[in-house]
mmCIF file of C-alpha atoms in Angstrom:
data_model
loop_
_atom_site.group_PDB
_atom_site.id
_atom_site.type_symbol
_atom_site.label_atom_id
_atom_site.label_comp_id
_atom_site.label_asym_id
_atom_site.label_seq_id
_atom_site.Cartn_x
_atom_site.Cartn_y
_atom_site.Cartn_z
ATOM 1 C CA MET A 1 -0.129 -0.429 -0.079
ATOM 2 C CA SER A 2 1.912 3.753 -0.908
ATOM 3 C CA PRO A 3 2.280 5.701 2.044
ATOM 4 C CA SER A 4 -0.555 8.739 0.081
ATOM 5 C CA SER A 5 -3.931 5.581 0.476
ATOM 6 C CA THR A 6 -3.320 5.380 3.590
ATOM 7 C CA ARG A 7 -3.654 9.395 4.326
ATOM 8 C CA PRO A 8 -6.612 11.258 3.788
ATOM 9 C CA GLY A 9 -7.335 13.940 0.494
ATOM 10 C CA ARG A 10 -5.635 16.527 1.049
ATOM 11 C CA ALA A 11 -8.716 18.589 -0.556
ATOM 12 C CA TRP A 12 -11.117 16.959 2.445
ATOM 13 C CA LEU A 13 -8.218 16.958 4.781
ATOM 14 C CA GLU A 14 -8.016 20.607 4.118
ATOM 15 C CA GLU A 15 -11.828 21.323 4.415
ATOM 16 C CA ARG A 16 -12.971 19.113 7.278
ATOM 17 C CA ALA A 17 -9.535 21.091 9.645
ATOM 18 C CA GLU A 18 -11.638 23.454 8.766
ATOM 19 C CA ARG A 19 -14.800 22.839 9.662
ATOM 20 C CA LEU A 20 -13.481 21.211 13.062
ATOM 21 C CA ILE A 21 -11.697 23.947 13.633
ATOM 22 C CA GLU A 22 -14.628 27.172 13.291
ATOM 23 C CA MET A 23 -17.218 24.075 15.467
ATOM 24 C CA VAL A 24 -13.320 23.882 17.926
ATOM 25 C CA ASN A 25 -13.378 27.402 18.501
ATOM 26 C CA ASP A 26 -17.274 27.730 17.751
ATOM 27 C CA ARG A 27 -17.633 26.153 21.937
ATOM 28 C CA GLY A 28 -14.553 29.240 22.544
ATOM 29 C CA MET A 29 -11.935 27.089 22.633
ATOM 30 C CA THR A 30 -9.339 27.477 19.669
ATOM 31 C CA MET A 31 -6.895 24.488 17.576
ATOM 32 C CA THR A 32 -4.589 24.774 15.202
ATOM 33 C CA ASP A 33 -4.549 23.717 11.573
ATOM 34 C CA GLN A 34 -1.815 21.508 12.695
ATOM 35 C CA ALA A 35 -3.080 19.926 15.508
ATOM 36 C CA ALA A 36 -7.184 19.879 13.473
ATOM 37 C CA HIS A 37 -4.990 17.610 10.541
ATOM 38 C CA GLN A 38 -3.183 15.613 12.658
ATOM 39 C CA LEU A 39 -6.484 14.940 14.164
ATOM 40 C CA LEU A 40 -8.165 14.260 11.714
ATOM 41 C CA THR A 41 -5.427 12.311 10.415
ATOM 42 C CA GLU A 42 -5.649 9.559 12.939
ATOM 43 C CA ARG A 43 -9.299 8.985 12.914
ATOM 44 C CA VAL A 44 -9.499 8.506 9.571
ATOM 45 C CA GLN A 45 -6.762 6.108 10.137
ATOM 46 C CA ALA A 46 -8.632 4.924 13.063
ATOM 47 C CA VAL A 47 -12.079 4.092 11.575
ATOM 48 C CA ALA A 48 -9.834 2.410 8.321
ATOM 49 C CA GLU A 49 -8.397 0.412 10.331
ATOM 50 C CA ARG A 50 -11.798 -0.987 12.463
ATOM 51 C CA MET A 51 -13.781 -1.128 9.344
ATOM 52 C CA ARG A 52 -11.135 -3.227 7.154
ATOM 53 C CA VAL A 53 -11.759 0.373 4.496
ATOM 54 C CA GLY A 54 -10.284 1.749 2.563
ATOM 55 C CA VAL A 55 -8.887 5.539 4.245
ATOM 56 C CA ARG A 56 -11.412 6.933 0.789
ATOM 57 C CA GLN A 57 -14.271 5.319 2.944
ATOM 58 C CA ALA A 58 -13.218 6.102 6.284
ATOM 59 C CA GLN A 59 -13.216 9.978 5.389
ATOM 60 C CA THR A 60 -17.476 9.783 4.228
ATOM 61 C CA TYR A 61 -18.153 8.481 8.188
ATOM 62 C CA LEU A 62 -16.763 12.279 10.069
ATOM 63 C CA THR A 63 -19.222 13.513 9.171
ATOM 64 C CA ASP A 64 -20.337 17.241 10.784
ATOM 65 C CA GLU A 65 -22.653 15.089 13.423
ATOM 66 C CA ALA A 66 -19.230 13.458 13.841
ATOM 67 C CA LEU A 67 -17.286 15.877 13.624
ATOM 68 C CA ALA A 68 -19.450 17.913 16.361
ATOM 69 C CA GLY A 69 -19.465 14.171 18.805
ATOM 70 C CA VAL A 70 -15.154 14.302 18.331
ATOM 71 C CA VAL A 71 -14.914 17.734 19.312
ATOM 72 C CA ASP A 72 -17.657 17.515 22.413
ATOM 73 C CA SER A 73 -15.579 14.569 23.412
ATOM 74 C CA MET A 74 -11.719 16.620 22.909
ATOM 75 C CA ILE A 75 -13.370 19.651 24.491
ATOM 76 C CA ASP A 76 -14.958 17.355 27.869
ATOM 77 C CA THR A 77 -12.208 15.502 28.357
ATOM 78 C CA LEU A 78 -9.200 18.552 27.949
ATOM 79 C CA ALA A 79 -11.785 20.497 30.860
ATOM 80 C CA ASP A 80 -10.946 17.525 32.874
ATOM 81 C CA GLU A 81 -7.146 16.919 32.822
ATOM 82 C CA ALA A 82 -6.807 20.833 33.438
ATOM 83 C CA PRO A 83 -4.753 22.419 30.402
ATOM 84 C CA GLY A 84 -1.548 24.546 31.611
ATOM 85 C CA ALA A 85 -2.149 23.153 35.323
ATOM 86 C CA GLU A 86 1.381 22.535 37.916
ATOM 87 C CA LEU A 87 -0.129 18.893 38.767
ATOM 88 C CA ALA A 88 1.950 18.441 41.396
ATOM 89 C CA THR A 89 -0.241 21.942 43.559
ATOM 90 C CA GLU A 90 -3.961 20.423 41.720
ATOM 91 C CA PRO A 91 -6.626 19.008 44.496
ATOM 92 C CA ARG A 92 -5.846 15.377 45.504
ATOM 93 C CA THR A 93 -9.419 14.504 45.992
ATOM 94 C CA ALA A 94 -9.076 10.946 44.498
ATOM 95 C CA THR A 95 -7.364 8.356 45.952
ATOM 96 C CA LEU A 96 -6.017 4.974 43.971
ATOM 97 C CA THR A 97 -4.678 1.522 45.690
ATOM 98 C CA VAL A 98 -0.238 1.029 45.737
ATOM 99 C CA GLY A 99 -1.187 -1.034 43.481
ATOM 100 C CA THR A 100 -3.555 0.513 40.857
ATOM 101 C CA LEU A 101 -0.613 3.172 40.608
ATOM 102 C CA GLY A 102 2.497 0.742 39.666
ATOM 103 C CA ARG A 103 0.150 -0.322 37.521
ATOM 104 C CA LEU A 104 -0.413 2.955 35.642
ATOM 105 C CA LEU A 105 3.397 4.009 35.907
ATOM 106 C CA ALA A 106 4.143 0.104 34.158
ATOM 107 C CA GLY A 107 1.255 0.813 31.177
ATOM 108 C CA LEU A 108 3.239 4.636 31.015
ATOM 109 C CA ALA A 109 6.161 2.875 31.177
ATOM 110 C CA GLU A 110 5.636 0.763 27.318
ATOM 111 C CA VAL A 111 3.967 3.701 26.142
ATOM 112 C CA ALA A 112 7.047 5.933 26.487
ATOM 113 C CA LEU A 113 9.472 2.150 25.244
ATOM 114 C CA LEU A 114 5.711 2.278 22.501
ATOM 115 C CA TYR A 115 6.960 5.231 21.374
ATOM 116 C CA THR A 116 10.932 5.632 21.239
ATOM 117 C CA ASP A 117 10.677 3.164 18.912
ATOM 118 C CA PRO A 118 11.904 4.527 15.261
ATOM 119 C CA THR A 119 8.803 1.124 14.134
ATOM 120 C CA THR A 120 5.650 2.414 15.634
ATOM 121 C CA ALA A 121 3.617 3.949 12.488
ATOM 122 C CA LEU A 122 4.079 7.851 13.494
ATOM 123 C CA PRO A 123 6.571 10.546 12.295
ATOM 124 C CA ALA A 124 9.473 10.561 14.508
ATOM 125 C CA ASN A 125 8.266 14.303 15.715
ATOM 126 C CA ASP A 126 5.215 13.565 17.311
ATOM 127 C CA ARG A 127 6.988 10.502 18.932
ATOM 128 C CA ALA A 128 9.582 12.546 20.137
ATOM 129 C CA ARG A 129 6.025 14.658 21.560
ATOM 130 C CA ARG A 130 4.404 11.785 23.632
ATOM 131 C CA THR A 131 7.397 10.690 24.576
ATOM 132 C CA HIS A 132 8.840 13.449 26.257
ATOM 133 C CA GLU A 133 4.459 14.059 26.792
ATOM 134 C CA VAL A 134 4.436 11.100 29.387
ATOM 135 C CA LEU A 135 7.876 10.855 30.948
ATOM 136 C CA THR A 136 6.584 14.103 32.292
ATOM 137 C CA LEU A 137 3.531 12.079 33.381
ATOM 138 C CA LEU A 138 5.950 9.311 34.191
ATOM 139 C CA SER A 139 7.816 12.644 36.578
ATOM 140 C CA VAL A 140 5.213 13.854 38.263
ATOM 141 C CA THR A 141 3.230 10.477 39.416
ATOM 142 C CA GLY A 142 6.120 9.200 40.848
ATOM 143 C CA LEU A 143 6.703 12.859 42.831
ATOM 144 C CA ILE A 144 3.012 12.510 43.732
ATOM 145 C CA GLN A 145 3.835 9.383 45.305
ATOM 146 C CA ALA A 146 6.488 10.167 46.582
ATOM 147 C CA ASP A 147 4.876 13.235 48.509
ATOM 148 C CA THR A 148 2.760 9.552 50.523
ATOM 149 C CA SER A 149 3.547 8.388 53.458
ATOM 150 C CA GLY A 150 2.700 4.959 54.307
ATOM 151 C CA SER A 151 1.007 1.795 52.435
ATOM 152 C CA GLY A 152 -2.477 3.493 52.394
ATOM 153 C CA PRO A 153 -4.011 5.169 49.601
ATOM 154 C CA VAL A 154 -2.666 7.555 47.463
ATOM 155 C CA PRO A 155 -4.074 10.481 46.914
ATOM 156 C CA VAL A 156 -3.658 12.479 43.586
ATOM 157 C CA PRO A 157 -5.651 14.854 41.187
ATOM 158 C CA PRO A 158 -8.764 13.762 38.804
ATOM 159 C CA ALA A 159 -6.950 15.352 35.475
ATOM 160 C CA LEU A 160 -3.803 13.144 36.274
ATOM 161 C CA LEU A 161 -6.013 10.405 35.850
ATOM 162 C CA THR A 162 -7.739 11.849 32.837
ATOM 163 C CA ARG A 163 -4.598 12.420 31.462
ATOM 164 C CA ILE A 164 -2.657 9.180 32.216
ATOM 165 C CA ALA A 165 -6.108 6.867 31.205
ATOM 166 C CA ARG A 166 -5.860 9.365 27.880
ATOM 167 C CA ILE A 167 -1.986 8.684 26.418
ATOM 168 C CA LEU A 168 -2.858 4.548 27.439
ATOM 169 C CA THR A 169 -6.068 5.143 24.995
ATOM 170 C CA THR A 170 -3.895 6.054 22.865
ATOM 171 C CA ALA A 171 -1.037 4.287 23.082
ATOM 172 C CA ALA A 172 -2.864 1.403 22.829
ATOM 173 C CA GLU A 173 -4.728 2.146 19.144
ATOM 174 C CA HIS A 174 -0.658 3.058 17.720
ATOM 175 C CA THR A 175 0.359 -0.447 18.494
ATOM 176 C CA ASP A 176 0.289 -3.640 16.351
ATOM 177 C CA ASN A 177 0.772 -5.148 18.924
ATOM 178 C CA THR A 178 -2.866 -6.866 20.199
ATOM 179 C CA ASP A 179 -1.590 -7.702 24.263
ATOM 180 C CA LEU A 180 -0.127 -4.613 24.863
ATOM 181 C CA ALA A 181 -3.420 -3.209 23.379
ATOM 182 C CA ALA A 182 -5.996 -4.938 25.745
ATOM 183 C CA VAL A 183 -2.833 -4.179 28.743
ATOM 184 C CA LEU A 184 -3.430 -0.151 28.295
ATOM 185 C CA ARG A 185 -6.691 -0.254 27.824
ATOM 186 C CA ARG A 186 -7.422 -2.351 31.063
ATOM 187 C CA ASP A 187 -4.582 0.267 32.393
ATOM 188 C CA ALA A 188 -6.029 3.318 30.848
ATOM 189 C CA MET A 189 -9.618 1.856 32.234
ATOM 190 C CA ARG A 190 -7.930 1.530 35.764
ATOM 191 C CA ALA A 191 -7.530 4.840 35.699
ATOM 192 C CA SER A 192 -11.205 6.529 34.533
ATOM 193 C CA GLY A 193 -12.244 4.881 38.074
#
């Protein structure tokens, strides 16, 4: 399969990106052209894989109604992730067992390994950005755990759990290893509570 057959057409991508950005703006947020292109490309590829259809056919499923659902979900998730907030200082109103926190840390480490693998089907700059995000989250999570005394439940900010769930779910979509994908999805459910 040629690289062009695995990516949405340029005209379609431009039109849908413009519409996606408009929908995001209507909800009081902003999105760059690059982020819109990346999101749409990933969505089309995921639909094509899941439905076992070509990219061109997968594009037909990303209607305005489907895009509105994507935008609503994205904005809800972003709000839950407290973008720009310093997670180490956010209120720690959720709790995890030490064992569950360990599973989430291991899951994040697996994601970092996945994104540092040059055979992962993502552009190098995207892998580097995602790896940085995962490693930063690993560091913050470790610091939060280190602040907890004893072996009881670990208090964590809910936004931390939302970010971890998103990262694990997204990584599950980027691996051909079905066992790893299943584990990452289970761990994402643990983070989602």
